[in-house]
Amino acid sequence: MTQIMKRNIDIIISILGLIVLSPILIAFMVLVMLQDYGPALYRNNRVGKGGKTFKIIKLRSMIV
């Protein structure tokens, strides 16, 4: 029961964090796109636990 409650609290806090941070992230995306007219987001493969790879989407911070 406590695991379910912890999971629900984690999901609720994550959703609230996304709602609060989304205007800031959108502003950064617009600034990156206006700076050099490239894509603001890019995909990258990372290695996780047990050597399993997964895809991550990142905000670009370097010049194309």
PDB file of C-alpha atoms in Angstrom:
ATOM      1  CA  MET A   1       0.000   0.000   0.000  1.00  0.00           C
ATOM      2  CA  THR A   2       2.767   2.467   0.840  1.00  0.00           C
ATOM      3  CA  GLN A   3       4.487   1.735  -2.481  1.00  0.00           C
ATOM      4  CA  ILE A   4       1.316   2.713  -4.341  1.00  0.00           C
ATOM      5  CA  MET A   5       1.018   5.912  -2.319  1.00  0.00           C
ATOM      6  CA  LYS A   6       4.684   6.797  -2.948  1.00  0.00           C
ATOM      7  CA  ARG A   7       4.232   6.165  -6.682  1.00  0.00           C
ATOM      8  CA  ASN A   8       1.107   8.360  -6.805  1.00  0.00           C
ATOM      9  CA  ILE A   9       2.847  11.169  -4.910  1.00  0.00           C
ATOM     10  CA  ASP A  10       5.828  10.958  -7.299  1.00  0.00           C
ATOM     11  CA  ILE A  11       3.521  11.205 -10.319  1.00  0.00           C
ATOM     12  CA  ILE A  12       1.571  14.145  -8.870  1.00  0.00           C
ATOM     13  CA  ILE A  13       4.738  16.071  -7.972  1.00  0.00           C
ATOM     14  CA  SER A  14       6.206  15.380 -11.434  1.00  0.00           C
ATOM     15  CA  ILE A  15       3.083  16.659 -13.178  1.00  0.00           C
ATOM     16  CA  LEU A  16       3.007  19.788 -11.020  1.00  0.00           C
ATOM     17  CA  GLY A  17       6.712  20.374 -11.712  1.00  0.00           C
ATOM     18  CA  LEU A  18       6.143  20.103 -15.457  1.00  0.00           C
ATOM     19  CA  ILE A  19       3.249  22.553 -15.278  1.00  0.00           C
ATOM     20  CA  VAL A  20       5.311  25.069 -13.299  1.00  0.00           C
ATOM     21  CA  LEU A  21       8.478  24.726 -15.397  1.00  0.00           C
ATOM     22  CA  SER A  22       6.909  24.495 -18.856  1.00  0.00           C
ATOM     23  CA  PRO A  23       6.735  28.287 -19.483  1.00  0.00           C
ATOM     24  CA  ILE A  24      10.428  28.609 -18.595  1.00  0.00           C
ATOM     25  CA  LEU A  25      11.388  25.685 -20.842  1.00  0.00           C
ATOM     26  CA  ILE A  26       9.341  27.105 -23.723  1.00  0.00           C
ATOM     27  CA  ALA A  27      11.072  30.476 -23.315  1.00  0.00           C
ATOM     28  CA  PHE A  28      14.489  28.780 -23.450  1.00  0.00           C
ATOM     29  CA  MET A  29      13.432  26.840 -26.541  1.00  0.00           C
ATOM     30  CA  VAL A  30      12.392  30.044 -28.292  1.00  0.00           C
ATOM     31  CA  LEU A  31      15.683  31.728 -27.341  1.00  0.00           C
ATOM     32  CA  VAL A  32      17.728  28.815 -28.697  1.00  0.00           C
ATOM     33  CA  MET A  33      15.769  28.779 -31.959  1.00  0.00           C
ATOM     34  CA  LEU A  34      16.107  32.546 -32.417  1.00  0.00           C
ATOM     35  CA  GLN A  35      19.817  32.533 -31.659  1.00  0.00           C
ATOM     36  CA  ASP A  36      20.934  30.337 -34.566  1.00  0.00           C
ATOM     37  CA  TYR A  37      17.728  29.060 -36.223  1.00  0.00           C
ATOM     38  CA  GLY A  38      18.447  25.415 -35.391  1.00  0.00           C
ATOM     39  CA  PRO A  39      16.302  22.891 -33.576  1.00  0.00           C
ATOM     40  CA  ALA A  40      15.880  23.530 -29.862  1.00  0.00           C
ATOM     41  CA  LEU A  41      15.631  19.855 -28.889  1.00  0.00           C
ATOM     42  CA  TYR A  42      17.720  16.854 -29.839  1.00  0.00           C
ATOM     43  CA  ARG A  43      17.610  13.143 -29.122  1.00  0.00           C
ATOM     44  CA  ASN A  44      20.464  11.184 -27.635  1.00  0.00           C
ATOM     45  CA  ASN A  45      20.966   7.568 -26.575  1.00  0.00           C
ATOM     46  CA  ARG A  46      22.134   6.968 -23.010  1.00  0.00           C
ATOM     47  CA  VAL A  47      23.186   3.842 -21.157  1.00  0.00           C
ATOM     48  CA  GLY A  48      21.189   3.138 -18.020  1.00  0.00           C
ATOM     49  CA  LYS A  49      21.108   0.551 -15.291  1.00  0.00           C
ATOM     50  CA  GLY A  50      22.292  -2.869 -16.388  1.00  0.00           C
ATOM     51  CA  GLY A  51      23.693  -1.500 -19.660  1.00  0.00           C
ATOM     52  CA  LYS A  52      20.225  -0.952 -21.097  1.00  0.00           C
ATOM     53  CA  THR A  53      20.089   1.968 -23.549  1.00  0.00           C
ATOM     54  CA  PHE A  54      17.272   4.490 -23.625  1.00  0.00           C
ATOM     55  CA  LYS A  55      16.485   7.634 -25.592  1.00  0.00           C
ATOM     56  CA  ILE A  56      16.557  11.055 -23.974  1.00  0.00           C
ATOM     57  CA  ILE A  57      15.365  14.391 -25.358  1.00  0.00           C
ATOM     58  CA  LYS A  58      17.515  17.338 -24.353  1.00  0.00           C
ATOM     59  CA  LEU A  59      17.426  21.089 -24.757  1.00  0.00           C
ATOM     60  CA  ARG A  60      20.267  21.981 -27.112  1.00  0.00           C
ATOM     61  CA  SER A  61      22.884  24.274 -25.601  1.00  0.00           C
ATOM     62  CA  MET A  62      25.541  24.217 -28.340  1.00  0.00           C
ATOM     63  CA  ILE A  63      25.678  25.597 -31.865  1.00  0.00           C
ATOM     64  CA  VAL A  64      24.504  23.230 -34.619  1.00  0.00           C
TER      65      VAL A  64
END
